[in-house]
Every structure is written in structure tokens, then in C-alpha cells.
JSON list of C-alpha atoms in Angstrom, two decimals:
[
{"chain": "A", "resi": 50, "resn": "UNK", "atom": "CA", "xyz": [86.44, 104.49, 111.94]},
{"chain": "A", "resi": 51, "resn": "UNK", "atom": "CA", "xyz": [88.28, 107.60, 111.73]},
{"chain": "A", "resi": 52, "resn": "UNK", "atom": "CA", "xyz": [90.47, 107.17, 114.62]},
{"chain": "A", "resi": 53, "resn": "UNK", "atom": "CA", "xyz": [91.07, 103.13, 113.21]},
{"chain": "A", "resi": 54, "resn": "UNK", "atom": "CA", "xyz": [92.22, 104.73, 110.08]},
{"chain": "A", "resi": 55, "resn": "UNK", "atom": "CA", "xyz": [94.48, 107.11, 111.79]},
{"chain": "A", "resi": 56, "resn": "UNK", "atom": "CA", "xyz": [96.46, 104.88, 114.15]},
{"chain": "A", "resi": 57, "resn": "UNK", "atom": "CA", "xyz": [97.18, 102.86, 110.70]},
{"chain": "A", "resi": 58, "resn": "UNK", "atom": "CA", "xyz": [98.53, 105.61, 109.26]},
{"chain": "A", "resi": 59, "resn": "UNK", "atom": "CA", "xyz": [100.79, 106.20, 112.14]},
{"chain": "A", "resi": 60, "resn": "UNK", "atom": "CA", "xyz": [101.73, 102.21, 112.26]},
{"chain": "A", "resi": 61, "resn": "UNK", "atom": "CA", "xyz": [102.92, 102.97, 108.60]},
{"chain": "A", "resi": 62, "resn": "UNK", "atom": "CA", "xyz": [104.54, 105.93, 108.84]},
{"chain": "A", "resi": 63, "resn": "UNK", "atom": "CA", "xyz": [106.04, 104.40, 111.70]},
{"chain": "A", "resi": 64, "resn": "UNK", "atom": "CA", "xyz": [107.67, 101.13, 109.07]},
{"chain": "A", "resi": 65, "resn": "UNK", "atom": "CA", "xyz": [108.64, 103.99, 106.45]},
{"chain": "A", "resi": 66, "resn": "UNK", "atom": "CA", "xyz": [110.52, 105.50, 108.57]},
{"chain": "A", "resi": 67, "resn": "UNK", "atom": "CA", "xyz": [112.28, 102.70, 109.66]},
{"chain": "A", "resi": 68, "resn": "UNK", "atom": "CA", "xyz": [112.38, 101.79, 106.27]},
{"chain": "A", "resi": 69, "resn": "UNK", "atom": "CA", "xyz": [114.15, 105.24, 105.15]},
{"chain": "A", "resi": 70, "resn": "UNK", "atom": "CA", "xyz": [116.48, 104.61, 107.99]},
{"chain": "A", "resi": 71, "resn": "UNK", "atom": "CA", "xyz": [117.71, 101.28, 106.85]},
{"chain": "A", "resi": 72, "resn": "UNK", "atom": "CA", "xyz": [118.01, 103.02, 103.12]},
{"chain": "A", "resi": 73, "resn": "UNK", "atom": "CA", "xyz": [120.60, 105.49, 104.60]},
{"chain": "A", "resi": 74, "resn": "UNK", "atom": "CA", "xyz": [122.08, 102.71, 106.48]},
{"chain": "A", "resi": 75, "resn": "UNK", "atom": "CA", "xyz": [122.76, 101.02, 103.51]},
{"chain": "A", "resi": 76, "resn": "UNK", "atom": "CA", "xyz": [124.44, 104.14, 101.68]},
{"chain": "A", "resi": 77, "resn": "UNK", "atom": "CA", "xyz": [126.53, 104.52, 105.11]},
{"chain": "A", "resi": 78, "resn": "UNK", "atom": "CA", "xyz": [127.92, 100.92, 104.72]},
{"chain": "A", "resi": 79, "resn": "UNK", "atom": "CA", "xyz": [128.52, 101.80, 100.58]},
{"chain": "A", "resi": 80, "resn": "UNK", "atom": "CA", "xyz": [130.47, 105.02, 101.86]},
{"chain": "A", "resi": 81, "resn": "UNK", "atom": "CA", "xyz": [132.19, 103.23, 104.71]},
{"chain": "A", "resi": 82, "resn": "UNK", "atom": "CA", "xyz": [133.65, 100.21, 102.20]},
{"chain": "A", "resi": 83, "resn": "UNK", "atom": "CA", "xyz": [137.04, 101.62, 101.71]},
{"chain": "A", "resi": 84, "resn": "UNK", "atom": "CA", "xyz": [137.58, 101.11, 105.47]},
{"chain": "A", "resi": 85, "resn": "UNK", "atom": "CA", "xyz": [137.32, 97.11, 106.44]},
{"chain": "A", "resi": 86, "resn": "UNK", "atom": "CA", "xyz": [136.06, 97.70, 110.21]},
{"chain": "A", "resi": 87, "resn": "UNK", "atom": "CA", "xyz": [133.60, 100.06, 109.78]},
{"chain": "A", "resi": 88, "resn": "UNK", "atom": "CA", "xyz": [131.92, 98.27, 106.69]},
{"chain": "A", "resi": 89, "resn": "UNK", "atom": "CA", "xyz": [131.76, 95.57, 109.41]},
{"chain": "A", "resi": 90, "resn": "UNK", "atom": "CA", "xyz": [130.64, 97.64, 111.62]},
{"chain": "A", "resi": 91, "resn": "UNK", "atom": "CA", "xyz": [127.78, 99.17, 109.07]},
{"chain": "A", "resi": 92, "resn": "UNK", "atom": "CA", "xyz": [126.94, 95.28, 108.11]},
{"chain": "A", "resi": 93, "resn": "UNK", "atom": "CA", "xyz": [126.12, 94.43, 112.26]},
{"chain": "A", "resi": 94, "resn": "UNK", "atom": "CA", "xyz": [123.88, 97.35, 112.10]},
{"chain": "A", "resi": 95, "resn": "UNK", "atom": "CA", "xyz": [122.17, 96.55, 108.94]},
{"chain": "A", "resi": 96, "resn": "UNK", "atom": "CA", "xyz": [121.71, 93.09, 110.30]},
{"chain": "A", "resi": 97, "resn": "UNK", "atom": "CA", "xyz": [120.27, 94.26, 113.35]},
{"chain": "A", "resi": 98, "resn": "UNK", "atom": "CA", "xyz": [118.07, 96.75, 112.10]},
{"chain": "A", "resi": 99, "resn": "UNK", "atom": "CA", "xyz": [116.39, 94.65, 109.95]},
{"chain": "A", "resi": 100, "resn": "UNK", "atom": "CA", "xyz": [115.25, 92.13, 112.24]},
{"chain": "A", "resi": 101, "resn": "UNK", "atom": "CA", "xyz": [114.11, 94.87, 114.89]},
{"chain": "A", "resi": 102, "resn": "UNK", "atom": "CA", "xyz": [112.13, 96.31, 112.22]},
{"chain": "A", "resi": 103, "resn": "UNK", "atom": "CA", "xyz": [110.76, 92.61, 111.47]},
{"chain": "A", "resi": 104, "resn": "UNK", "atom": "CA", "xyz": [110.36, 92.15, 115.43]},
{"chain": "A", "resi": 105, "resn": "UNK", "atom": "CA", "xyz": [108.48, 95.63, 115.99]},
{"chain": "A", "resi": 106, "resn": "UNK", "atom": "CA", "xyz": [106.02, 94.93, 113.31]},
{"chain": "A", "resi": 107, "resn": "UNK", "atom": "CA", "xyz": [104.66, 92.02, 114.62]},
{"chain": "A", "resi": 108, "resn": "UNK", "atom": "CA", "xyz": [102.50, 94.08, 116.53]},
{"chain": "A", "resi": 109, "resn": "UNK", "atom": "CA", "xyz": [101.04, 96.03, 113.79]},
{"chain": "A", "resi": 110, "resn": "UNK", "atom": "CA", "xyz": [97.64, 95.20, 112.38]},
{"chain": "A", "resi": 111, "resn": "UNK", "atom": "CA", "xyz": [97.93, 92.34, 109.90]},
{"chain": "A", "resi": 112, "resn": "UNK", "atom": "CA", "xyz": [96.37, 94.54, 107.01]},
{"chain": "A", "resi": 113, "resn": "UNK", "atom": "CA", "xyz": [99.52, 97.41, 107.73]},
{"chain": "A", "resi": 114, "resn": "UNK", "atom": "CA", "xyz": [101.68, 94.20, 107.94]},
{"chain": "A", "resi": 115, "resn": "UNK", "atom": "CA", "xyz": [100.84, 93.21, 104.16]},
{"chain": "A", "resi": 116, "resn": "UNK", "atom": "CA", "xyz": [100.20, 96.65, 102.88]},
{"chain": "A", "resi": 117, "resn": "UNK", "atom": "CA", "xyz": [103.78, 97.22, 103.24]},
{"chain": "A", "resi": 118, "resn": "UNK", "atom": "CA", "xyz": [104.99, 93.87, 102.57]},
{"chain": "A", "resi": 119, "resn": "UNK", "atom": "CA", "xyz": [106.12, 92.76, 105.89]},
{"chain": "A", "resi": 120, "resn": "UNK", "atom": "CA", "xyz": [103.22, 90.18, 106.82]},
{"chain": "A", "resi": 121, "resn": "UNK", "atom": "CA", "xyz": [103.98, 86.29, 106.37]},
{"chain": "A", "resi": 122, "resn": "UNK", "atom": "CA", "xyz": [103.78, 84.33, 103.42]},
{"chain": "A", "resi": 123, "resn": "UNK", "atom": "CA", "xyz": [102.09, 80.69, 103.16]},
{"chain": "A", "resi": 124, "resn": "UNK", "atom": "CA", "xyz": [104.29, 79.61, 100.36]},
{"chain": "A", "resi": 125, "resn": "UNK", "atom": "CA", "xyz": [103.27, 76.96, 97.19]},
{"chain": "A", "resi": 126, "resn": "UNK", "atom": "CA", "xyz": [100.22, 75.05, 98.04]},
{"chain": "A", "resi": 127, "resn": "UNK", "atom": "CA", "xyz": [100.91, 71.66, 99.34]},
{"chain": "A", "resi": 128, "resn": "UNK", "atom": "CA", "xyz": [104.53, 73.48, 101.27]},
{"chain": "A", "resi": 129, "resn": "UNK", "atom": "CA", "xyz": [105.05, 73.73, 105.10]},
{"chain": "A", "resi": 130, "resn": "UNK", "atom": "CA", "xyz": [104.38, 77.45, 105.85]},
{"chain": "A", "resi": 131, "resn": "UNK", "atom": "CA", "xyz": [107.44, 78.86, 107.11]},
{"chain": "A", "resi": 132, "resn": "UNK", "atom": "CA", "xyz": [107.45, 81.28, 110.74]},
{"chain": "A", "resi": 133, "resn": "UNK", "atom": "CA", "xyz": [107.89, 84.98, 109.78]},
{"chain": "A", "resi": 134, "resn": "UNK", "atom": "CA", "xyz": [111.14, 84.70, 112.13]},
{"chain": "A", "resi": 135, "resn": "UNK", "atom": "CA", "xyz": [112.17, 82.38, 109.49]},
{"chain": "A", "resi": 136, "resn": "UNK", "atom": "CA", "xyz": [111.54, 84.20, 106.80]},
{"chain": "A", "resi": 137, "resn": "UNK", "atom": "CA", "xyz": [113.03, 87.35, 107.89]},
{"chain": "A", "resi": 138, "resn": "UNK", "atom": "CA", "xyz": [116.22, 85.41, 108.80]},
{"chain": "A", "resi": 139, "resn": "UNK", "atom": "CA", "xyz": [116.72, 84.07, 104.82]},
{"chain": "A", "resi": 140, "resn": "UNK", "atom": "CA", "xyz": [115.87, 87.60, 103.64]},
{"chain": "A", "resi": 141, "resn": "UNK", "atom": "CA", "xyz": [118.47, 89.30, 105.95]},
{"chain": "A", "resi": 142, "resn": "UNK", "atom": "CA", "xyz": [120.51, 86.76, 105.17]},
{"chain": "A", "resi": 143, "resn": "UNK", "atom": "CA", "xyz": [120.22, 86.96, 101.47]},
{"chain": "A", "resi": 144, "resn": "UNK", "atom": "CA", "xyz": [119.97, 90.64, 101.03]},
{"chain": "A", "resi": 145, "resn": "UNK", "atom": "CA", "xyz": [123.03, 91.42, 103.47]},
{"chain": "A", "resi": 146, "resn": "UNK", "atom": "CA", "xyz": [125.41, 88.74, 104.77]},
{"chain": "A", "resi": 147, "resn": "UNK", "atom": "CA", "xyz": [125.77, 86.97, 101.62]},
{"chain": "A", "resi": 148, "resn": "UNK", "atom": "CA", "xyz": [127.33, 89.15, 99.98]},
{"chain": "A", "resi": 149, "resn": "UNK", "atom": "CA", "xyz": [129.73, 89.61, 102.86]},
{"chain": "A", "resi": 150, "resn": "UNK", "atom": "CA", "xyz": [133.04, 88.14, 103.57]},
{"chain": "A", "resi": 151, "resn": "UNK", "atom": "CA", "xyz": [132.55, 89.21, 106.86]},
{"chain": "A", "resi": 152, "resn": "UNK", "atom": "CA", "xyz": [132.81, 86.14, 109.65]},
{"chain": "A", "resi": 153, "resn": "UNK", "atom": "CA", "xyz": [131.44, 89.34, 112.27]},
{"chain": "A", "resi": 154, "resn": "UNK", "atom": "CA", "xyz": [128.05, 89.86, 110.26]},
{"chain": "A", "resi": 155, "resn": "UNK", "atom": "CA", "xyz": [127.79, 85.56, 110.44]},
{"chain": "A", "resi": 156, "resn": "UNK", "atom": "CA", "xyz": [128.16, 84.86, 113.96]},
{"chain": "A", "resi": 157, "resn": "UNK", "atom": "CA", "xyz": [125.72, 88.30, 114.59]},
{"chain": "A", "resi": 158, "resn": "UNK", "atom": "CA", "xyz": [123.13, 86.59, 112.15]},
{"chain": "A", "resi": 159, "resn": "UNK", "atom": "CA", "xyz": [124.02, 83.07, 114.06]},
{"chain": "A", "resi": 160, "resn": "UNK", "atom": "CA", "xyz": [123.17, 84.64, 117.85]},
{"chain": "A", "resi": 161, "resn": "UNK", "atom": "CA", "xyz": [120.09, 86.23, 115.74]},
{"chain": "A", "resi": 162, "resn": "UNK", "atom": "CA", "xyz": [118.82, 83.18, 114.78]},
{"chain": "A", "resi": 163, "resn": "UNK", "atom": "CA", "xyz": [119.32, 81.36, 118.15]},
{"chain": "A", "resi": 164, "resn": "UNK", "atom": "CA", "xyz": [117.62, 84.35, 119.88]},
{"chain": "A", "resi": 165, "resn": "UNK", "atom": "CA", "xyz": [114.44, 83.66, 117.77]},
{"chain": "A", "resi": 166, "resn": "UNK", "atom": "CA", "xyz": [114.84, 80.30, 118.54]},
{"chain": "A", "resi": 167, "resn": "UNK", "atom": "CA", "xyz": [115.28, 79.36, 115.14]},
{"chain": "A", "resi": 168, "resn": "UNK", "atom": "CA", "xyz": [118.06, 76.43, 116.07]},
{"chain": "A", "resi": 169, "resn": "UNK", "atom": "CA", "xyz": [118.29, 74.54, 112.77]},
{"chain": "A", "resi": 170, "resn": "UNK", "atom": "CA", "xyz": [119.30, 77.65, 110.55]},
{"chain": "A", "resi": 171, "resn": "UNK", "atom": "CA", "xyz": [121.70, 78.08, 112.89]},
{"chain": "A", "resi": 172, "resn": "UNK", "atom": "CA", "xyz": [123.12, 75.27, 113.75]},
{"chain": "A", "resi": 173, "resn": "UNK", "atom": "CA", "xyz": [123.81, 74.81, 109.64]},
{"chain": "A", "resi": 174, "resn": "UNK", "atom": "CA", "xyz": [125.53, 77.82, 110.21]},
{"chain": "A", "resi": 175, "resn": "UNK", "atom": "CA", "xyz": [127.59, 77.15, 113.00]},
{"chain": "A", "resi": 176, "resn": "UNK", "atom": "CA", "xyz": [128.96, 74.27, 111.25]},
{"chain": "A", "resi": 177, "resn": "UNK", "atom": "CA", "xyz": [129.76, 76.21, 108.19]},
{"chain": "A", "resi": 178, "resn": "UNK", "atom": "CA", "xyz": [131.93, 78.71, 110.05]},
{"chain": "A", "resi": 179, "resn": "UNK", "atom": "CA", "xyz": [133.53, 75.55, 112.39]},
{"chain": "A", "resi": 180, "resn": "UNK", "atom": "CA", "xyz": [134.57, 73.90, 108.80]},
{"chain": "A", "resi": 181, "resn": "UNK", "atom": "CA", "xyz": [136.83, 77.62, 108.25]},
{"chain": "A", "resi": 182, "resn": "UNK", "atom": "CA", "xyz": [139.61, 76.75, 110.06]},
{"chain": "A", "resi": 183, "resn": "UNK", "atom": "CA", "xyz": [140.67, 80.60, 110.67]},
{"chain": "A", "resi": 184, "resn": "UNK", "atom": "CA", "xyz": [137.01, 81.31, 111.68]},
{"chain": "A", "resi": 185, "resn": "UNK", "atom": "CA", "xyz": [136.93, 78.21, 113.86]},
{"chain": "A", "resi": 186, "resn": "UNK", "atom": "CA", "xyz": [140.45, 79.44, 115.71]},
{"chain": "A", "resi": 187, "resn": "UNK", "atom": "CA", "xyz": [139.39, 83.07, 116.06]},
{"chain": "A", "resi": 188, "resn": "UNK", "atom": "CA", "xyz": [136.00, 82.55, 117.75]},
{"chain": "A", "resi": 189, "resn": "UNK", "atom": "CA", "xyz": [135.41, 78.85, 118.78]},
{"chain": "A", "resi": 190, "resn": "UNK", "atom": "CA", "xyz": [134.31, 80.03, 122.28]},
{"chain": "A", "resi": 191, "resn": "UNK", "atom": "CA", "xyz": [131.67, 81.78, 120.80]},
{"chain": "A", "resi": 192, "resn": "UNK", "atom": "CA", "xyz": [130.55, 79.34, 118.70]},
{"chain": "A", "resi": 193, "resn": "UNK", "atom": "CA", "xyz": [130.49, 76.74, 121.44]},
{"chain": "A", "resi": 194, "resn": "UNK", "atom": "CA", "xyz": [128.67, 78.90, 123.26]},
{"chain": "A", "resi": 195, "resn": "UNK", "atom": "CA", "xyz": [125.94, 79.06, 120.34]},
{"chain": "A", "resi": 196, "resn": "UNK", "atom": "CA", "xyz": [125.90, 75.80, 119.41]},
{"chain": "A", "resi": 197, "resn": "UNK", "atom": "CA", "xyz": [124.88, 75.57, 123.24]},
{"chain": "A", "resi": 198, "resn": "UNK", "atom": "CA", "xyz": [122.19, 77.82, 123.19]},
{"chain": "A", "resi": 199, "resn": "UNK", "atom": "CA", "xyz": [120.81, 75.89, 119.38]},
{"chain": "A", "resi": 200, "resn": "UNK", "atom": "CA", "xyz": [120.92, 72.85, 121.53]},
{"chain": "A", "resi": 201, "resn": "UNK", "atom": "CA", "xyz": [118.56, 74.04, 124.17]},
{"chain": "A", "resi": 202, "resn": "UNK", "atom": "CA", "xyz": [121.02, 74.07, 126.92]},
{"chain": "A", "resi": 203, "resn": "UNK", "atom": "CA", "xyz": [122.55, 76.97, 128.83]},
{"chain": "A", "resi": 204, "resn": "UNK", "atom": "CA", "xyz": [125.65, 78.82, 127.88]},
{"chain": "A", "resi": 205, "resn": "UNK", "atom": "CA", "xyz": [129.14, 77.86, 129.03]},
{"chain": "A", "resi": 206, "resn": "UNK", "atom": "CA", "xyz": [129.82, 81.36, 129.94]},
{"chain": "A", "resi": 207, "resn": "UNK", "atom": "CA", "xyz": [127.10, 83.97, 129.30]},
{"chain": "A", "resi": 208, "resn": "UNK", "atom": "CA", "xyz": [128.88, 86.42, 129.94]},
{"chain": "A", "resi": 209, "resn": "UNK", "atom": "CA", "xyz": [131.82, 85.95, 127.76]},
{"chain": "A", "resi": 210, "resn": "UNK", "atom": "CA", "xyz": [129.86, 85.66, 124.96]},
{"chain": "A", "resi": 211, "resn": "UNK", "atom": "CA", "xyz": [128.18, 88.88, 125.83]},
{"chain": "A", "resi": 212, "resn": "UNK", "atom": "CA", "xyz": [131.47, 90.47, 125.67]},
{"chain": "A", "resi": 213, "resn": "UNK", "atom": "CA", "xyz": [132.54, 89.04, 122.62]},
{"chain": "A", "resi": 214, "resn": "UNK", "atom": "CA", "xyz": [129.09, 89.68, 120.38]},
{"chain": "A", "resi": 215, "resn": "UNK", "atom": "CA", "xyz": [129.20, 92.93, 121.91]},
{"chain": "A", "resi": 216, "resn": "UNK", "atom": "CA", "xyz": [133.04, 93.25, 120.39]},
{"chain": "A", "resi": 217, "resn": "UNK", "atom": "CA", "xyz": [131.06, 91.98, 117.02]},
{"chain": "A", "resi": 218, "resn": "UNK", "atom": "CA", "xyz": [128.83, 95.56, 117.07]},
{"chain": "A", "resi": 219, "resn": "UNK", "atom": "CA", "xyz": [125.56, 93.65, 118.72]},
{"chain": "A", "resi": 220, "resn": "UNK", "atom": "CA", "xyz": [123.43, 95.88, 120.75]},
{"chain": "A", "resi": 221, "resn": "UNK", "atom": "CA", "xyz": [121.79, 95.80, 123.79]},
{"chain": "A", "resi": 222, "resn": "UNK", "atom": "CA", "xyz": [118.62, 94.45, 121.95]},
{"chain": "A", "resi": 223, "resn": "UNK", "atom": "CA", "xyz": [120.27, 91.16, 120.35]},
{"chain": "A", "resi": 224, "resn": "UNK", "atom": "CA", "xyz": [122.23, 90.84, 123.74]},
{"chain": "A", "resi": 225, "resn": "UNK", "atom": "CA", "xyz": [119.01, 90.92, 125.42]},
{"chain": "A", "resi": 226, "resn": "UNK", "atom": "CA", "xyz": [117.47, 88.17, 123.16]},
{"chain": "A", "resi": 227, "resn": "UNK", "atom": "CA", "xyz": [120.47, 85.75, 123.49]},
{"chain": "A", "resi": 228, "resn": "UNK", "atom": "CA", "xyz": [120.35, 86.37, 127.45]},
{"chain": "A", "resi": 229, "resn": "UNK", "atom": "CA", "xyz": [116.51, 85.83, 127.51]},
{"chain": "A", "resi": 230, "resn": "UNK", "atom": "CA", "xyz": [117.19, 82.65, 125.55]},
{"chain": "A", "resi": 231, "resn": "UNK", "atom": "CA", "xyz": [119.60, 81.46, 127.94]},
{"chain": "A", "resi": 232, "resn": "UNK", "atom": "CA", "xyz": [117.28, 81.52, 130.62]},
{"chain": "A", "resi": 233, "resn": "UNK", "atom": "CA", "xyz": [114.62, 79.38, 128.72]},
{"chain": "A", "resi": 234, "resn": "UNK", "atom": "CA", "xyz": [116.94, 76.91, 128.22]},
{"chain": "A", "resi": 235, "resn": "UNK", "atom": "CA", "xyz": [117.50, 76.70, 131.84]},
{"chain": "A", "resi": 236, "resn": "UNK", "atom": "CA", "xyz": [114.28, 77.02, 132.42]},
{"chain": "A", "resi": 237, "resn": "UNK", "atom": "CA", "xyz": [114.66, 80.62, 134.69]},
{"chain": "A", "resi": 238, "resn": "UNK", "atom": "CA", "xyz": [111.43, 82.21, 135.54]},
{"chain": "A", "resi": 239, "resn": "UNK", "atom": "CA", "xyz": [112.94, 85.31, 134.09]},
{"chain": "A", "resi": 240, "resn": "UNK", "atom": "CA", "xyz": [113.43, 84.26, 130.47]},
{"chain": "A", "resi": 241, "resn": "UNK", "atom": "CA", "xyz": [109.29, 85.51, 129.83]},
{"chain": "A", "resi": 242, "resn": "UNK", "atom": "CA", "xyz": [110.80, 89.07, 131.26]},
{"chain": "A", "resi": 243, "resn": "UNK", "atom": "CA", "xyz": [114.14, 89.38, 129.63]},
{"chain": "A", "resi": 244, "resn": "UNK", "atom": "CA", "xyz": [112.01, 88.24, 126.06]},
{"chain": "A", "resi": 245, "resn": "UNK", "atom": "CA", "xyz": [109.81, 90.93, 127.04]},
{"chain": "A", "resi": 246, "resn": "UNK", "atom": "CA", "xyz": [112.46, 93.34, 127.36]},
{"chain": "A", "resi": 247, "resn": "UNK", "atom": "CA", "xyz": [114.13, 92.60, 124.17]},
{"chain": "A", "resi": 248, "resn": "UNK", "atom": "CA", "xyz": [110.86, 93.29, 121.98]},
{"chain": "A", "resi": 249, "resn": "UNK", "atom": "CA", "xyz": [110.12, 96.70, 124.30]},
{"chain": "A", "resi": 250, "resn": "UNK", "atom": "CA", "xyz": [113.49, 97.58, 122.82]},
{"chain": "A", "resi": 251, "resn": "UNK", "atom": "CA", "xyz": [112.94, 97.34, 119.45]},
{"chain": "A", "resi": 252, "resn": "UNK", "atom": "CA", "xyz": [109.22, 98.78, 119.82]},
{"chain": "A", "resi": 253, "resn": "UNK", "atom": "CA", "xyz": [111.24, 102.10, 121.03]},
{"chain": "A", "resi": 254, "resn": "UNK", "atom": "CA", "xyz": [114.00, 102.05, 118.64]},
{"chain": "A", "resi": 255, "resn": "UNK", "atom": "CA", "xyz": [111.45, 101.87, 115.43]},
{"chain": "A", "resi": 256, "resn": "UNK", "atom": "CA", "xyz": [110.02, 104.76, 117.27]},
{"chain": "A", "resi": 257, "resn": "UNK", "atom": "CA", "xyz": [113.12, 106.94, 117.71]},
{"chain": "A", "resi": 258, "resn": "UNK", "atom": "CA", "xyz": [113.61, 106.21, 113.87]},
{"chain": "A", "resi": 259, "resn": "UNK", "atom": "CA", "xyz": [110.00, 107.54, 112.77]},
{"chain": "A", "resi": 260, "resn": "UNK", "atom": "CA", "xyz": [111.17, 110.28, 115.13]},
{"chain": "A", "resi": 261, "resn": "UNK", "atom": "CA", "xyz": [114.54, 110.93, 112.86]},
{"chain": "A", "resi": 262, "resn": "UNK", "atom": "CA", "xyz": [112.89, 109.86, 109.73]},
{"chain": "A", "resi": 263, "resn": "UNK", "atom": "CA", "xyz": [110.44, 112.73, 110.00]},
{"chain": "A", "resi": 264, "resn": "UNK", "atom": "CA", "xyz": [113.04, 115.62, 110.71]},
{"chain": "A", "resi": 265, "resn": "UNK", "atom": "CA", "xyz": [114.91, 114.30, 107.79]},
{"chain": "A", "resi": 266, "resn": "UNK", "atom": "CA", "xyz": [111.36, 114.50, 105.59]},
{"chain": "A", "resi": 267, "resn": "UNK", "atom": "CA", "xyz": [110.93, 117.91, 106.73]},
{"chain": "A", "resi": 268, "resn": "UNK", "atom": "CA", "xyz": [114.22, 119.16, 106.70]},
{"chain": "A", "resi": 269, "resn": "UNK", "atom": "CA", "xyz": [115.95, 118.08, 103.39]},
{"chain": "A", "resi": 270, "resn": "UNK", "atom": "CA", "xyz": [113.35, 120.33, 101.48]},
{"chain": "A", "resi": 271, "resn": "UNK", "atom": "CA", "xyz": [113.98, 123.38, 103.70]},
{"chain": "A", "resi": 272, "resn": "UNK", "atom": "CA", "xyz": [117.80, 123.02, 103.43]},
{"chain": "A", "resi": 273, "resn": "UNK", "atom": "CA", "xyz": [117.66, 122.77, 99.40]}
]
């Protein structure tokens, strides 16, 4: 019992400190406004770091999950319970590119969405950005490439979309989900793999937070 008890408390004090990491995030992006790119920049992060955190608690114990309000909800009786993929989607969605003009923190929440393999959100919003003409001109390879991908086929050119969601701010964890969904759509042995990858990534990156989260706990006091 004790040692149940005590690897919850480390699966929660491994969410608050990704928690207190996306709270500084958010002040970074705040402080970075003045200065269009980075507050781009800061929103791609955001964006990412969200859904990693989302991602990386999945394998938490369900009673840690809805402790600290990251574990599924079943909706209104009688209502089709949405995935948690889905639901983390509308919340990042709501909460951060929303209230962004930005067409960089879109397409990152579009190749997102289609790494989840949630292809209906983002199909809607593929066609959203392909009705902006300016947004349609800048990046219709990459939303070609997407709207591949949502359809459950290959991509035209993987690796130019790498490239250019890489020029967006994605990391190595999103690319890794878009590749891995590639290969499902073409039905490559290595899609289970390349998945498999992508969540070992964000398992490691919650813990490098914790890590960071912890110094900053202990340090803040001592340098007051």
C-alpha cells in the first residue's frame, strides 16, 4: 500500500510540474507579444506542450488522471462520449489557438489532430484555412499534404512537410506522430514503432519538466 501510494504521488508531482511549466510558458508567450515571431513561436510550444502533457498522462493511473482533472469525461447522458484525444484537441484549441491570429499555431494544431488520428476536426480545419486565400497561397503544399494524411492516404512528400512544420516550431515529437501516421496509412510495418516512439518522447519530456519544475520549487525560496 505504501509503495502504491508513493508512485501516485510521484505520477502527480510528475503532471504539476508539467503543469507549472506550461504556467511559465504562458507568461513567456505574454512577455514575448510585442515581438510577432516569437509570440508564434511561444503559441507552437504552448500547443505542443499541452497535448504531450495530455499524451504522457494516459499512462497514469485513472484515479491520478481525475484527481488532477486530466481523465475523460462521458458527457450529458444520452451523448456520444467523446475520445480524450478529442477532448484535449477542443481544449487546446479553445484555451490557445483561438485567440490567435496566428495561421502557424492552426496548421501545428491541424498536423496535431491528424497525428491522433482525429481526421474530421481536422479536415473542418483544413478547409477553414483553404477558404483564406493568403493562408491557402502561403502553405497549400502543406495543407495538401494534411488533407492527405485526414484522408487515410500517404503524404505527397513527407518530407517536405517535415521541413515546413518544422519551419512552423513543431518538434521532433509532433514530427514523429505525423511520420508514424504516414506509415499507417500506407500500411508500413513500422507505423506501430514510429507511434511508439512518439509517446516515449513525450513520457521523457514530462519527465525533464518535473526535473526543472522541482529546481524551480526549491530554488525560488532560497533566492528570495
Amino acid at each position: 500500500m505504501l509503495n502504491e501510494r508513493r508512485e501516485r504521488l510521484i505520477d502527480f508531482t510528475v503532471i504539476a510540474g508539467a503543469l507549472l511549466i506550461g504556467g511559465l510558458l504562458v507568461l513567456q508567450t505574454l512577455g514575448a507579444s510585442r515581438d510577432p515571431a516569437k509570440a508564434r513561436q511561444a503559441e507552437v510550444r504552448l500547443i505542443e506542450q499541452a497535448a504531450i502533457l495530455h499524451e504522457a498522462s494516459r499512462a497514469l493511473p485513472e484515479e491520478t488522471r481525475q484527481a488532477i482533472g486530466l481523465a475523460p469525461s462521458d458527457g450529458a447522458p444520452g451523448t456520444v462520449p467523446r475520445s480524450p484525444a478529442v477532448i484535449a484537441l477542443e481544449e487546446i484549441e479553445k484555451q490557445i489557438v483561438a485567440s490567435s491570429p496566428s495561421t502557424e499555431a492552426r496548421l501545428v494544431w491541424i498536423a496535431l489532430a491528424v497525428g491522433w488520428g482525429e481526421d474530421s476536426l481536422a479536415r473542418a480545419r483544413i478547409a477553414e484555412l483553404a477558404a483564406d486565400p493568403a493562408a491557402l497561397s502561403a502553405h497549400r503544399a502543406t495543407l495538401d499534404d494534411l488533407l492527405q494524411l485526414a484522408n487515410g492516404r500517404g503524404a505527397n512528400a513527407l518530407d517536405a512537410l517535415d521541413t515546413a512544420l518544422g519551419s512552423l516550431g513543431a518538434s521532433r515529437w509532433l514530427l514523429a506522430h505525423v511520420g508514424a501516421r504516414h506509415l499507417a496509412n500506407l500500411d508500413d510495418p513500422g507505423a506501430q514503432a514510429a507511434a511508439a516512439d512518439a509517446v516515449a518522447i513525450a513520457e521523457s519530456a514530462v519527465s525533464r519538466w518535473t526535473i526543472v519544475s522541482g529546481l524551480e520549487i526549491f530554488l525560488l525560496p532560497t533566492l528570495g
